[in-house]
Amino acid sequence: GAVVSQHPSWVICKSGTSVKIECRSLDFQATTMFWYRQFPKQSLMLMATSNEGSKATYEQGVEKDKFLINHASLTLSTLTVTSAHPEDSSFYICSAGTGNIEQFFGPGTRLTVL
Amino acid sequence: GQNIDQPTEMTATEGAIVQINCTYQTSGFNGLFWYQQHAGEAPTFLSYNVLDGLEEKGRFSSFLSRSKGYSYLLLKELQMKDSASYLCAVLDSNYQLIWGAGTKLIIKP
């Protein structure tokens, strides 16, 4: 149980385009979803926290107009990287929580912006 | 500020025992997690400690001392597949996870 999927697992796009990443909790309802970014050899950096049906809470330094987060249902959250640039290339990981302590992580999406 | 410290890299031999330390200074404490992360993959849950003491789970054990702001992850009977990064993360008073930078563990035959 407690499986989280992400799609796509990897994506290559041209600079200036937008990329949407989906995060789904497959066998449970996630009241909260978290979006992280991880650069090589660095730890996870929380970008934003989203609760179903409400606006996401962004961490300091994360542009909410660039990283659009939608949490329309208890099993789906999406992160859209708008007007992507090479510096946005990173490993994006979502996790889902049920209100308990533990977060369940998706397999991650590797984004490469050319 | 909030801070999690753990060694950047450790090397150990297959079959041996290794201890990965983590010290933390956070605003509040609601538990400490250890995660394993293989290169290019998402973290996988190993352990959660909220009370002082040792929690044993197979080859892996995790220890917590809240008064010292200290935890360790103990890996026994090391296998080559244990080569990975091990992340220490603390749940602060706002129930937000504060992550360490991770310890890259290299296992040699």
mmCIF file of C-alpha atoms in Angstrom:
data_model
loop_
_atom_site.group_PDB
_atom_site.id
_atom_site.type_symbol
_atom_site.label_atom_id
_atom_site.label_comp_id
_atom_site.label_asym_id
_atom_site.label_seq_id
_atom_site.Cartn_x
_atom_site.Cartn_y
_atom_site.Cartn_z
ATOM 1 C CA GLY A 1 0.000 0.000 0.000
ATOM 2 C CA ALA A 2 0.824 3.741 -0.026
ATOM 3 C CA VAL A 3 2.094 3.904 -3.587
ATOM 4 C CA VAL A 4 2.773 7.231 -5.261
ATOM 5 C CA SER A 5 3.416 7.518 -8.981
ATOM 6 C CA GLN A 6 4.868 10.334 -11.031
ATOM 7 C CA HIS A 7 4.610 10.964 -14.731
ATOM 8 C CA PRO A 8 6.696 11.418 -16.730
ATOM 9 C CA SER A 9 9.748 9.786 -15.167
ATOM 10 C CA TRP A 10 11.991 11.900 -17.332
ATOM 11 C CA VAL A 11 11.483 14.726 -19.787
ATOM 12 C CA ILE A 12 13.678 16.773 -22.091
ATOM 13 C CA CYS A 13 12.338 20.081 -23.343
ATOM 14 C CA LYS A 14 13.470 23.218 -25.093
ATOM 15 C CA SER A 15 14.090 26.418 -23.209
ATOM 16 C CA GLY A 16 10.960 28.548 -22.989
ATOM 17 C CA THR A 17 8.479 25.694 -23.062
ATOM 18 C CA SER A 18 6.280 24.517 -20.199
ATOM 19 C CA VAL A 19 6.368 21.079 -18.627
ATOM 20 C CA LYS A 20 3.686 19.428 -16.518
ATOM 21 C CA ILE A 21 4.508 16.731 -13.984
ATOM 22 C CA GLU A 22 1.765 14.605 -12.450
ATOM 23 C CA CYS A 23 1.827 13.060 -9.005
ATOM 24 C CA ARG A 24 -0.770 10.456 -8.082
ATOM 25 C CA SER A 25 -1.465 8.531 -4.899
ATOM 26 C CA LEU A 26 -2.610 5.176 -6.252
ATOM 27 C CA ASP A 27 -4.109 3.398 -3.273
ATOM 28 C CA PHE A 28 -4.843 6.087 -0.727
ATOM 29 C CA GLN A 29 -6.229 9.594 -0.470
ATOM 30 C CA ALA A 30 -3.567 12.206 0.065
ATOM 31 C CA THR A 31 -4.722 15.206 2.042
ATOM 32 C CA THR A 32 -1.390 16.891 1.504
ATOM 33 C CA MET A 33 1.136 16.691 -1.294
ATOM 34 C CA PHE A 34 4.646 18.030 -1.260
ATOM 35 C CA TRP A 35 6.861 19.003 -4.164
ATOM 36 C CA TYR A 36 10.619 18.803 -3.810
ATOM 37 C CA ARG A 37 13.539 19.629 -6.063
ATOM 38 C CA GLN A 38 16.910 17.969 -5.793
ATOM 39 C CA PHE A 39 20.057 19.119 -7.554
ATOM 40 C CA PRO A 40 22.952 16.687 -8.009
ATOM 41 C CA LYS A 41 24.688 15.738 -4.784
ATOM 42 C CA GLN A 42 22.359 17.925 -2.750
ATOM 43 C CA SER A 43 19.504 17.119 -0.434
ATOM 44 C CA LEU A 44 15.840 17.559 -1.136
ATOM 45 C CA MET A 45 14.573 21.116 -1.134
ATOM 46 C CA LEU A 46 10.911 21.614 -0.412
ATOM 47 C CA MET A 47 9.309 23.817 -3.042
ATOM 48 C CA ALA A 48 5.696 23.875 -1.940
ATOM 49 C CA THR A 49 3.012 22.144 0.062
ATOM 50 C CA SER A 50 -0.472 21.723 -1.311
ATOM 51 C CA ASN A 51 -3.714 20.645 0.269
ATOM 52 C CA GLU A 52 -6.577 19.359 -1.827
ATOM 53 C CA GLY A 53 -8.814 22.141 -3.042
ATOM 54 C CA SER A 54 -6.725 25.015 -1.739
ATOM 55 C CA LYS A 55 -3.828 27.091 -2.970
ATOM 56 C CA ALA A 56 -0.337 25.758 -2.515
ATOM 57 C CA THR A 57 1.998 27.212 0.089
ATOM 58 C CA TYR A 58 5.329 28.027 -1.494
ATOM 59 C CA GLU A 59 8.677 28.074 0.264
ATOM 60 C CA GLN A 60 10.693 31.241 0.335
ATOM 61 C CA GLY A 61 12.510 31.836 -2.918
ATOM 62 C CA VAL A 62 10.226 29.625 -5.014
ATOM 63 C CA GLU A 63 8.356 31.587 -7.678
ATOM 64 C CA LYS A 64 4.694 30.615 -7.573
ATOM 65 C CA ASP A 65 4.069 32.028 -11.049
ATOM 66 C CA LYS A 66 6.830 29.877 -12.494
ATOM 67 C CA PHE A 67 6.017 26.670 -10.640
ATOM 68 C CA LEU A 68 2.264 26.241 -10.866
ATOM 69 C CA ILE A 69 0.809 23.663 -8.529
ATOM 70 C CA ASN A 70 -2.681 22.277 -8.768
ATOM 71 C CA HIS A 71 -4.136 19.815 -6.276
ATOM 72 C CA ALA A 72 -7.575 19.238 -7.710
ATOM 73 C CA SER A 73 -8.345 15.923 -6.038
ATOM 74 C CA LEU A 74 -7.210 13.770 -3.146
ATOM 75 C CA THR A 75 -5.224 11.570 -5.505
ATOM 76 C CA LEU A 76 -3.707 13.996 -8.001
ATOM 77 C CA SER A 77 -1.413 16.991 -7.856
ATOM 78 C CA THR A 78 0.373 18.591 -10.786
ATOM 79 C CA LEU A 79 3.452 20.783 -10.999
ATOM 80 C CA THR A 80 3.859 22.882 -14.136
ATOM 81 C CA VAL A 81 7.238 24.434 -14.793
ATOM 82 C CA THR A 82 6.425 27.420 -16.986
ATOM 83 C CA SER A 83 8.900 28.920 -19.433
ATOM 84 C CA ALA A 84 11.533 26.429 -18.381
ATOM 85 C CA HIS A 85 15.202 27.379 -18.555
ATOM 86 C CA PRO A 86 18.339 25.258 -18.275
ATOM 87 C CA GLU A 87 18.744 26.215 -14.622
ATOM 88 C CA ASP A 88 15.404 24.528 -13.931
ATOM 89 C CA SER A 89 16.950 21.195 -14.898
ATOM 90 C CA SER A 90 16.677 19.069 -11.784
ATOM 91 C CA PHE A 91 15.131 16.003 -10.193
ATOM 92 C CA TYR A 92 11.584 16.802 -9.088
ATOM 93 C CA ILE A 93 10.051 14.556 -6.454
ATOM 94 C CA CYS A 94 6.561 14.607 -5.024
ATOM 95 C CA SER A 95 5.404 13.046 -1.810
ATOM 96 C CA ALA A 96 1.964 12.485 -0.374
ATOM 97 C CA GLY A 97 0.736 12.499 3.181
ATOM 98 C CA THR A 98 -2.453 11.413 4.846
ATOM 99 C CA GLY A 99 -2.231 13.690 7.833
ATOM 100 C CA ASN A 100 -0.075 11.263 9.739
ATOM 101 C CA ILE A 101 3.629 11.686 10.195
ATOM 102 C CA GLU A 102 4.924 9.769 7.202
ATOM 103 C CA GLN A 103 5.248 11.023 3.654
ATOM 104 C CA PHE A 104 5.230 8.590 0.751
ATOM 105 C CA PHE A 105 7.503 9.526 -2.107
ATOM 106 C CA GLY A 106 6.991 9.230 -5.813
ATOM 107 C CA PRO A 107 9.782 7.871 -8.019
ATOM 108 C CA GLY A 108 10.794 11.339 -9.206
ATOM 109 C CA THR A 109 10.908 13.124 -12.552
ATOM 110 C CA ARG A 110 14.180 14.110 -14.133
ATOM 111 C CA LEU A 111 13.782 17.333 -16.095
ATOM 112 C CA THR A 112 16.418 18.436 -18.578
ATOM 113 C CA VAL A 113 15.952 21.805 -20.253
ATOM 114 C CA LEU A 114 18.063 22.361 -23.341
ATOM 115 C CA GLY B 1 18.209 28.721 12.027
ATOM 116 C CA GLN B 2 17.496 25.080 11.455
ATOM 117 C CA ASN B 3 20.350 22.754 10.746
ATOM 118 C CA ILE B 4 20.904 19.068 10.113
ATOM 119 C CA ASP B 5 24.468 17.762 9.979
ATOM 120 C CA GLN B 6 25.620 14.419 8.697
ATOM 121 C CA PRO B 7 28.888 13.285 7.107
ATOM 122 C CA THR B 8 29.129 13.792 3.370
ATOM 123 C CA GLU B 9 30.562 10.406 2.533
ATOM 124 C CA MET B 10 31.513 7.150 4.248
ATOM 125 C CA THR B 11 33.166 3.979 3.021
ATOM 126 C CA ALA B 12 32.708 0.512 4.484
ATOM 127 C CA THR B 13 33.420 -3.092 3.600
ATOM 128 C CA GLU B 14 30.866 -5.699 2.569
ATOM 129 C CA GLY B 15 29.778 -7.720 5.597
ATOM 130 C CA ALA B 16 30.883 -5.073 8.084
ATOM 131 C CA ILE B 17 28.939 -2.630 10.265
ATOM 132 C CA VAL B 18 28.667 1.114 9.702
ATOM 133 C CA GLN B 19 27.156 3.889 11.798
ATOM 134 C CA ILE B 20 25.946 7.095 10.154
ATOM 135 C CA ASN B 21 25.524 9.994 12.562
ATOM 136 C CA CYS B 22 23.134 12.903 12.365
ATOM 137 C CA THR B 23 22.955 15.947 14.623
ATOM 138 C CA TYR B 24 20.181 18.464 14.438
ATOM 139 C CA GLN B 25 19.140 21.888 15.655
ATOM 140 C CA THR B 26 15.548 22.650 14.784
ATOM 141 C CA SER B 27 12.648 24.744 15.966
ATOM 142 C CA GLY B 28 10.744 22.037 17.748
ATOM 143 C CA PHE B 29 10.885 18.313 17.254
ATOM 144 C CA ASN B 30 8.214 15.887 16.165
ATOM 145 C CA GLY B 31 10.389 13.011 15.145
ATOM 146 C CA LEU B 32 13.375 12.053 13.046
ATOM 147 C CA PHE B 33 13.365 10.039 9.842
ATOM 148 C CA TRP B 34 16.027 8.097 8.024
ATOM 149 C CA TYR B 35 15.597 7.551 4.291
ATOM 150 C CA GLN B 36 17.659 5.620 1.780
ATOM 151 C CA GLN B 37 18.102 7.086 -1.679
ATOM 152 C CA HIS B 38 19.761 5.313 -4.570
ATOM 153 C CA ALA B 39 21.148 7.514 -7.328
ATOM 154 C CA GLY B 40 18.416 8.832 -9.588
ATOM 155 C CA GLU B 41 15.622 7.465 -7.432
ATOM 156 C CA ALA B 42 13.307 8.903 -4.827
ATOM 157 C CA PRO B 43 13.959 8.345 -1.109
ATOM 158 C CA THR B 44 12.561 5.247 0.549
ATOM 159 C CA PHE B 45 11.558 5.182 4.207
ATOM 160 C CA LEU B 46 13.830 3.359 6.636
ATOM 161 C CA SER B 47 12.881 4.465 10.131
ATOM 162 C CA TYR B 48 11.106 6.978 12.308
ATOM 163 C CA ASN B 49 12.147 7.807 15.902
ATOM 164 C CA VAL B 50 10.256 10.142 18.178
ATOM 165 C CA LEU B 51 11.277 8.716 21.569
ATOM 166 C CA ASP B 52 14.792 8.225 22.901
ATOM 167 C CA GLY B 53 16.366 4.873 22.352
ATOM 168 C CA LEU B 54 17.182 2.275 19.776
ATOM 169 C CA GLU B 55 14.732 0.940 17.188
ATOM 170 C CA GLU B 56 15.832 -2.224 15.471
ATOM 171 C CA LYS B 57 14.473 -3.358 12.132
ATOM 172 C CA GLY B 58 16.352 -6.247 10.598
ATOM 173 C CA ARG B 59 19.838 -5.248 9.541
ATOM 174 C CA PHE B 60 19.073 -1.570 10.152
ATOM 175 C CA SER B 61 18.743 0.135 13.541
ATOM 176 C CA SER B 62 18.155 3.775 14.392
ATOM 177 C CA PHE B 63 18.978 5.542 17.639
ATOM 178 C CA LEU B 64 17.726 8.855 18.985
ATOM 179 C CA SER B 65 18.779 11.122 21.842
ATOM 180 C CA ARG B 66 16.544 14.178 21.947
ATOM 181 C CA SER B 67 18.527 15.863 24.721
ATOM 182 C CA LYS B 68 21.666 15.702 22.584
ATOM 183 C CA GLY B 69 19.961 16.444 19.270
ATOM 184 C CA TYR B 70 21.573 13.314 17.927
ATOM 185 C CA SER B 71 20.655 10.232 15.971
ATOM 186 C CA TYR B 72 22.471 7.452 14.209
ATOM 187 C CA LEU B 73 21.607 4.827 11.660
ATOM 188 C CA LEU B 74 23.384 1.514 12.139
ATOM 189 C CA LEU B 75 23.696 -0.863 9.205
ATOM 190 C CA LYS B 76 24.866 -4.416 9.897
ATOM 191 C CA GLU B 77 26.043 -7.178 7.581
ATOM 192 C CA LEU B 78 26.556 -4.681 4.809
ATOM 193 C CA GLN B 79 25.642 -5.715 1.302
ATOM 194 C CA MET B 80 26.683 -4.125 -1.972
ATOM 195 C CA LYS B 81 23.075 -3.032 -2.545
ATOM 196 C CA ASP B 82 23.346 -0.857 0.573
ATOM 197 C CA SER B 83 25.508 1.555 -1.428
ATOM 198 C CA ALA B 84 23.290 4.641 -1.488
ATOM 199 C CA SER B 85 22.785 8.010 0.115
ATOM 200 C CA TYR B 86 21.205 8.037 3.557
ATOM 201 C CA LEU B 87 19.150 11.083 4.420
ATOM 202 C CA CYS B 88 18.363 12.269 7.924
ATOM 203 C CA ALA B 89 15.251 14.463 8.226
ATOM 204 C CA VAL B 90 13.622 16.080 11.248
ATOM 205 C CA LEU B 91 9.951 16.993 11.572
ATOM 206 C CA ASP B 92 9.898 20.428 13.179
ATOM 207 C CA SER B 93 7.247 22.125 15.303
ATOM 208 C CA ASN B 94 5.263 23.021 12.154
ATOM 209 C CA TYR B 95 5.393 19.395 11.023
ATOM 210 C CA GLN B 96 7.688 20.408 8.189
ATOM 211 C CA LEU B 97 10.496 18.041 7.229
ATOM 212 C CA ILE B 98 13.952 19.566 7.521
ATOM 213 C CA TRP B 99 16.408 17.551 5.444
ATOM 214 C CA GLY B 100 20.078 16.856 5.896
ATOM 215 C CA ALA B 101 22.308 16.854 2.826
ATOM 216 C CA GLY B 102 22.657 13.102 2.964
ATOM 217 C CA THR B 103 25.555 10.716 3.535
ATOM 218 C CA LYS B 104 26.828 8.836 0.530
ATOM 219 C CA LEU B 105 27.746 5.328 1.644
ATOM 220 C CA ILE B 106 30.191 3.417 -0.518
ATOM 221 C CA ILE B 107 30.454 -0.331 0.045
ATOM 222 C CA LYS B 108 33.627 -2.078 -1.081
ATOM 223 C CA PRO B 109 33.951 -5.832 -1.612
#
